[in-house]
Coordinates of N, CA and C in Angstrom, one line a residue:
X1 N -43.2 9.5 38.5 CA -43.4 10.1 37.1 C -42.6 9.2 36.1
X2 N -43.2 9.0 35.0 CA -42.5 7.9 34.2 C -41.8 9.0 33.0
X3 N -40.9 8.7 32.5 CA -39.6 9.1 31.6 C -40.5 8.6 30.0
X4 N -40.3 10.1 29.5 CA -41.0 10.1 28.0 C -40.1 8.9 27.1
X5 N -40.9 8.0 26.5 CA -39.9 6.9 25.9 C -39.9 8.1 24.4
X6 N -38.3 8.1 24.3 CA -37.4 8.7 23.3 C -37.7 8.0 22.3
X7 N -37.3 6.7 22.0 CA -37.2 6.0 20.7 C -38.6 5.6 19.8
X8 N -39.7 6.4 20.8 CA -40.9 6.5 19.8 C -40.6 7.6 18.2
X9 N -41.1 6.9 17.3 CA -40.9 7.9 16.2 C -42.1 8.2 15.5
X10 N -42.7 8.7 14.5 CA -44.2 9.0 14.0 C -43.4 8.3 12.5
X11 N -44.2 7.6 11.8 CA -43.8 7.1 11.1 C -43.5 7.9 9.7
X12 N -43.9 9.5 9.3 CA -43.6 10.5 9.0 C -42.1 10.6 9.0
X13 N -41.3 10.8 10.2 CA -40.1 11.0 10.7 C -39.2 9.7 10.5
X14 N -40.1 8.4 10.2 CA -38.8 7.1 9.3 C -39.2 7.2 8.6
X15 N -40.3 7.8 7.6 CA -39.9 7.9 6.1 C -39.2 8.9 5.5
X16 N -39.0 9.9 6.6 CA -38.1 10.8 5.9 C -36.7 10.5 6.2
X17 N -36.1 9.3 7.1 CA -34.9 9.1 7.7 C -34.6 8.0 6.6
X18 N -36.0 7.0 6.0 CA -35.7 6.2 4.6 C -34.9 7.1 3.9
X19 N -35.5 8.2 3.1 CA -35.8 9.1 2.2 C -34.0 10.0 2.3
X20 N -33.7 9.9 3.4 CA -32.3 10.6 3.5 C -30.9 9.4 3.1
X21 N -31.6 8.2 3.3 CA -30.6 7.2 3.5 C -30.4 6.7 1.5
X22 N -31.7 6.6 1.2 CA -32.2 6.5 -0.3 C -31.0 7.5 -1.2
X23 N -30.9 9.0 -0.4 CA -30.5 10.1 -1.3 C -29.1 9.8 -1.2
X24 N -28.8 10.1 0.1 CA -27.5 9.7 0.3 C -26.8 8.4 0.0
X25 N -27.1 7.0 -0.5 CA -26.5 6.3 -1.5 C -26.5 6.5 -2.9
X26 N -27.8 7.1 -3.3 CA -27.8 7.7 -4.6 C -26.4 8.7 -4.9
X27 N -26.8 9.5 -4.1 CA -25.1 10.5 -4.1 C -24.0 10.5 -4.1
X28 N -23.6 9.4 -3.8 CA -22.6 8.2 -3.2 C -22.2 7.4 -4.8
X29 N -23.4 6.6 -4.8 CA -23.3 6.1 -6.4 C -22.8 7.3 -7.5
X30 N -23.1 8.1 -7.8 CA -23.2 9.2 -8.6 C -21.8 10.1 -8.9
X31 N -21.3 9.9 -7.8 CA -20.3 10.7 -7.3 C -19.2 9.3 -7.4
X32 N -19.3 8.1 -6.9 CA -18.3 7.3 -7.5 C -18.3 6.7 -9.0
X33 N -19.4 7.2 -9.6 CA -19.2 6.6 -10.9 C -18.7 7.5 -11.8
X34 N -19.0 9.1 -11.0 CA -18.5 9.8 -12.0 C -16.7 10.1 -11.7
X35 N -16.1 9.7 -10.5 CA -14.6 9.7 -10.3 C -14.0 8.5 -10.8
X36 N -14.5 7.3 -11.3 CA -14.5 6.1 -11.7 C -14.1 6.4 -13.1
X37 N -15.2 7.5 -13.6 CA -15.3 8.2 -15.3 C -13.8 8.4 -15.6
X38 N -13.3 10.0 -14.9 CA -12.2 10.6 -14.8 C -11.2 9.7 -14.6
X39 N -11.0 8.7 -13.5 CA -9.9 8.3 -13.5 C -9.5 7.3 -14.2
X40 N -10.4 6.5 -15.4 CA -10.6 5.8 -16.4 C -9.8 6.9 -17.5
X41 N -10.3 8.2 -17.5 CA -9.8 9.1 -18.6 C -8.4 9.3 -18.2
X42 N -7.8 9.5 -17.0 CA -6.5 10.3 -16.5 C -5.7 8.6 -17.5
X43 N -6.2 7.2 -17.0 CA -5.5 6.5 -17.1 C -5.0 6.3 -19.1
X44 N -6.1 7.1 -19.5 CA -6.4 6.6 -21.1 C -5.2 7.7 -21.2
X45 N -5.2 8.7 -21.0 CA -4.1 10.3 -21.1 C -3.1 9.3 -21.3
X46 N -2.7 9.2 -19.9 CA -1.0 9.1 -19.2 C -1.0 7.8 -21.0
X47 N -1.3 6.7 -20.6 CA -1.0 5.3 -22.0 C -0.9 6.2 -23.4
X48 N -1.8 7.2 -23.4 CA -1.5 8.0 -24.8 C 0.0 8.4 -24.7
X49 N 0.5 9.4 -23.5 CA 1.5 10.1 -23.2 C 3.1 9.2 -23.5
X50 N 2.7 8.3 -22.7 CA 3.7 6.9 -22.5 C 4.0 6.6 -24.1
X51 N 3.2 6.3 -24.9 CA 3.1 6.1 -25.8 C 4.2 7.4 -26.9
X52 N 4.0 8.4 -26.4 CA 4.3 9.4 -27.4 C 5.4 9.3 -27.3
X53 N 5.5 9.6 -25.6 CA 7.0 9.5 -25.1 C 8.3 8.5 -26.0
X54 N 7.6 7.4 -26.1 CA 8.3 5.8 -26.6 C 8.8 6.4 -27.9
X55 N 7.8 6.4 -29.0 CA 7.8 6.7 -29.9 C 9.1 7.9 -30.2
X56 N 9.0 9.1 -29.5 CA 9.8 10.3 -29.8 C 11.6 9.5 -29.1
X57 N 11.5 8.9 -28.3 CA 12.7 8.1 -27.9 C 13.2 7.4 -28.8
X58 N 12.2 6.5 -29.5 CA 13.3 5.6 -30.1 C 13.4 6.6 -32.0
X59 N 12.7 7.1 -32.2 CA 13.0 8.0 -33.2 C 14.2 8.9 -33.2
X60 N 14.7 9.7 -31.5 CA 16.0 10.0 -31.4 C 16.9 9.0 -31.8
X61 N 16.8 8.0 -31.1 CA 17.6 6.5 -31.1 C 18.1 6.3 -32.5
X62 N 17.0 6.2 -33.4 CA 17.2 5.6 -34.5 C 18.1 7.1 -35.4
X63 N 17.4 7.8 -35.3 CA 18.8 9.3 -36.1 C 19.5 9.7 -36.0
X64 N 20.1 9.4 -34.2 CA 21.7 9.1 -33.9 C 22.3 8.1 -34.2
X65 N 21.5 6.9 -34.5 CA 22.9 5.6 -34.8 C 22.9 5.6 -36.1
X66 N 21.5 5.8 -37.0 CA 21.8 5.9 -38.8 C 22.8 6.9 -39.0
X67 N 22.8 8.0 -37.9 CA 23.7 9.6 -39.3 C 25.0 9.1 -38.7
X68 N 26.0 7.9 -37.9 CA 27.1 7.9 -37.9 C 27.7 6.5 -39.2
X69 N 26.7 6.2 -39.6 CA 26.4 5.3 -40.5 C 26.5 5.9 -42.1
X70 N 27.5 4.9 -43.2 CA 27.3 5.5 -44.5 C 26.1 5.6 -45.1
X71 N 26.1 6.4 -45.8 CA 24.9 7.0 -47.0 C 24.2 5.6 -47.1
X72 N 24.5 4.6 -47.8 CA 24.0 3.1 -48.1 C 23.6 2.5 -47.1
X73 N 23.9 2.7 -46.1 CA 23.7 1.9 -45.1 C 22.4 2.8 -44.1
X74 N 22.2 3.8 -44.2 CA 21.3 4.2 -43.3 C 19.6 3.9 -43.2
X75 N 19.5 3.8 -44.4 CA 18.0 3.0 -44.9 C 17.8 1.5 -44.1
X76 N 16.5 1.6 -43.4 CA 16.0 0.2 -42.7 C 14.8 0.4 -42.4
X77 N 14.5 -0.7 -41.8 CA 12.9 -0.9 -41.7 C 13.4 -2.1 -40.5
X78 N 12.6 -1.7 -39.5 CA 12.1 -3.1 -38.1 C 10.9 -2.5 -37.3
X79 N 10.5 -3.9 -36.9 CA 9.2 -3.9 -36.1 C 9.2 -4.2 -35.0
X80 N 9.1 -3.5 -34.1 CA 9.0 -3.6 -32.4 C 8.1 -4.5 -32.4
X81 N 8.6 -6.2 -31.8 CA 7.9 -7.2 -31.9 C 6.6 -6.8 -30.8
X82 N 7.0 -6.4 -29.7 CA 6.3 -6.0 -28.4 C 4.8 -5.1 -28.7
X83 N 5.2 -4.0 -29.6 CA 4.3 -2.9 -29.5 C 4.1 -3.4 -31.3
X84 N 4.6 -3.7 -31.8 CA 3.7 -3.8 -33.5 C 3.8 -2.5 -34.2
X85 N 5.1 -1.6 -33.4 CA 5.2 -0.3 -34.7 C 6.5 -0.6 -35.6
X86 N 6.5 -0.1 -36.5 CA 7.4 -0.5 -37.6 C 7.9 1.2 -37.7
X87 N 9.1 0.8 -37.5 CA 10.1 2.0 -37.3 C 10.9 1.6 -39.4
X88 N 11.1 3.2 -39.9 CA 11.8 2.7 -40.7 C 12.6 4.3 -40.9
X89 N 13.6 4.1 -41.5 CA 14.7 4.8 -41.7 C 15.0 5.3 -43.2
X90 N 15.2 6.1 -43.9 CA 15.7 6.8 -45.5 C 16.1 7.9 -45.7
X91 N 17.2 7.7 -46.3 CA 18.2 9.1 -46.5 C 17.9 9.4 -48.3
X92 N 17.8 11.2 -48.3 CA 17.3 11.5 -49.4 C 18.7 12.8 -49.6
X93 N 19.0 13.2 -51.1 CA 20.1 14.2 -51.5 C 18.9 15.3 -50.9
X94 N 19.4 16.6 -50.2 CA 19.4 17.5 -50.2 C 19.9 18.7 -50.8
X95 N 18.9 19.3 -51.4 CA 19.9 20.3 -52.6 C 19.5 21.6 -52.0
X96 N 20.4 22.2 -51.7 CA 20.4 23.9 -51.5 C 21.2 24.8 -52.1
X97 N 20.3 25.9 -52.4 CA 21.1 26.6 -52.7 C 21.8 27.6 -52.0
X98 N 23.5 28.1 -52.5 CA 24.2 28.7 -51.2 C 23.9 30.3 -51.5
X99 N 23.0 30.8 -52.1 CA 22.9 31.7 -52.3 C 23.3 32.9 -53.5
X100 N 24.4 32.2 -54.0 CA 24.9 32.7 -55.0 C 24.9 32.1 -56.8
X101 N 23.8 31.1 -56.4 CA 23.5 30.3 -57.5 C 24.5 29.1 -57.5
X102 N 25.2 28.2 -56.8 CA 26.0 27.1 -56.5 C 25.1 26.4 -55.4
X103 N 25.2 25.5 -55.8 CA 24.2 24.0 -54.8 C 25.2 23.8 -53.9
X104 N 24.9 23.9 -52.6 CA 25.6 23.1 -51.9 C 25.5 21.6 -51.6
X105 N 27.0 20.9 -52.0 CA 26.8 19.4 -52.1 C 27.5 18.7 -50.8
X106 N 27.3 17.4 -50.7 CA 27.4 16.5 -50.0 C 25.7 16.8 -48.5
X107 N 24.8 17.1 -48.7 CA 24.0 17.4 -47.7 C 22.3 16.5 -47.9
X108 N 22.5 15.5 -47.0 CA 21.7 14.7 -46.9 C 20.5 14.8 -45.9
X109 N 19.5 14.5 -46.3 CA 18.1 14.4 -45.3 C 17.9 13.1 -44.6
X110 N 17.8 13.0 -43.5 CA 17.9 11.4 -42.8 C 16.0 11.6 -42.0
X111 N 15.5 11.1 -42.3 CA 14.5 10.6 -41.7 C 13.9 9.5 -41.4
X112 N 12.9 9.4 -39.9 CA 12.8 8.2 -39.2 C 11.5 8.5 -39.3
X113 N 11.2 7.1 -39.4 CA 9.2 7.0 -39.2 C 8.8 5.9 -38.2
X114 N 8.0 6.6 -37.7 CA 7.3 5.1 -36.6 C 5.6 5.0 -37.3
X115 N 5.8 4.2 -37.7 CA 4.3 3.7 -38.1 C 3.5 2.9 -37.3
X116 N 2.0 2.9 -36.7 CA 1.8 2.1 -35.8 C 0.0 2.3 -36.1
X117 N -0.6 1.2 -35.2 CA -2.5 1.7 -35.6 C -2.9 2.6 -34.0
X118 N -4.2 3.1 -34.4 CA -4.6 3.5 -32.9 C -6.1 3.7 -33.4
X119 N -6.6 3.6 -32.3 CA -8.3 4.1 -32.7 C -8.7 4.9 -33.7
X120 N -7.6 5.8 -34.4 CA -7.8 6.2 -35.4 C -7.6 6.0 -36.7
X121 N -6.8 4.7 -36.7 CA -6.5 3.9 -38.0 C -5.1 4.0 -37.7
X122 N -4.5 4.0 -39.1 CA -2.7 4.0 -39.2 C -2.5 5.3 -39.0
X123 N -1.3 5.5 -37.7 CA -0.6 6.6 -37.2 C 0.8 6.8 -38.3
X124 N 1.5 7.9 -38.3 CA 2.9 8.2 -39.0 C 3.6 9.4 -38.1
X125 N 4.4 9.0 -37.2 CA 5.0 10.2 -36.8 C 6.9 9.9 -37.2
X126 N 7.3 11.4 -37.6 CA 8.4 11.1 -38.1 C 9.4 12.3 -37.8
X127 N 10.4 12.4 -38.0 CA 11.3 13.1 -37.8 C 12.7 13.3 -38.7
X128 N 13.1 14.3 -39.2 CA 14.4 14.5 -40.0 C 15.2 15.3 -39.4
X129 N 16.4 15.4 -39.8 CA 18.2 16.1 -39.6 C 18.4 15.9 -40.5
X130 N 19.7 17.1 -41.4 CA 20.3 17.1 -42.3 C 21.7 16.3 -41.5
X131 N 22.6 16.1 -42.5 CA 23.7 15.5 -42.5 C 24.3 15.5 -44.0
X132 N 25.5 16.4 -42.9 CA 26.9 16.7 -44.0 C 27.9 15.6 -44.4
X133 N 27.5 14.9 -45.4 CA 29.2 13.2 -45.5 C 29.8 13.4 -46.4
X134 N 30.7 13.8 -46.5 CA 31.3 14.5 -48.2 C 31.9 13.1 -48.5
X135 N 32.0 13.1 -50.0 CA 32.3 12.0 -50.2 C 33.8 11.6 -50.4
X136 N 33.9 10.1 -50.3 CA 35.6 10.0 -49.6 C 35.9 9.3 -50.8

């Protein structure tokens, strides 16, 4: 008795074995282009993040070393040759009142600016502290 040859196929049964191989790189493709997408996006996040991060650092940076600094001297302007933002620094009189109609004096505003571009044009993020220097 002769042994049914197995590797006969109806040609029906390789076009649907094309037809699975077709789908299954299509799915493949689809599926890596769209984690390709995302992880393009995760990368754009974190550089945004990084970014913020930098920015909020050297803004601390700069309002701790200006407010041990005199009144005249706190005002500056530099540019992070690296990244192209221009940090700048200005102290303004702060007037308050203590409540009882008397201004309270010697009380200054110190504020830091990071200026820089982004896909959205010119960025400004900035930051203030008062500071008490009575005068000597």
């Amino acid at each position: 008795m002769k042994s049914p040859d197995l590797t006969f196929r109806s040609p029906r049964r390789r076009a649907y074995a094309l037809l699975d191989v077709v789908l299954a790189v299509a799915l493949f493709g689809i599926t890596a282009t769209g984690l390709m997408r995302v992880m393009q996006r995760v990368g754009e996040t974190s550089t945004g993040f990084a970014r913020d991060r930098y920015l909020q650092t050297q803004i601390e940076a700069l309002l701790s070393e200006k407010r041990m600094l005199d009144i005249e001297a706190m005002a500056s302007e530099a540019v992070d040759p690296l990244t192209g933002i221009t940090f700048r620094t200005y102290v303004e009189v702060h007037e308050i009142d203590n409540g009882e109609g008397a201004e309270l004096g010697d009380l200054y505003q110190l504020t830091a600016e990071a200026i820089y571009l982004d896909d959205g044009g010119e960025q400004t993020e900035r930051a203030a502290i008062l500071i008490h220097k009575p005068e000597q």
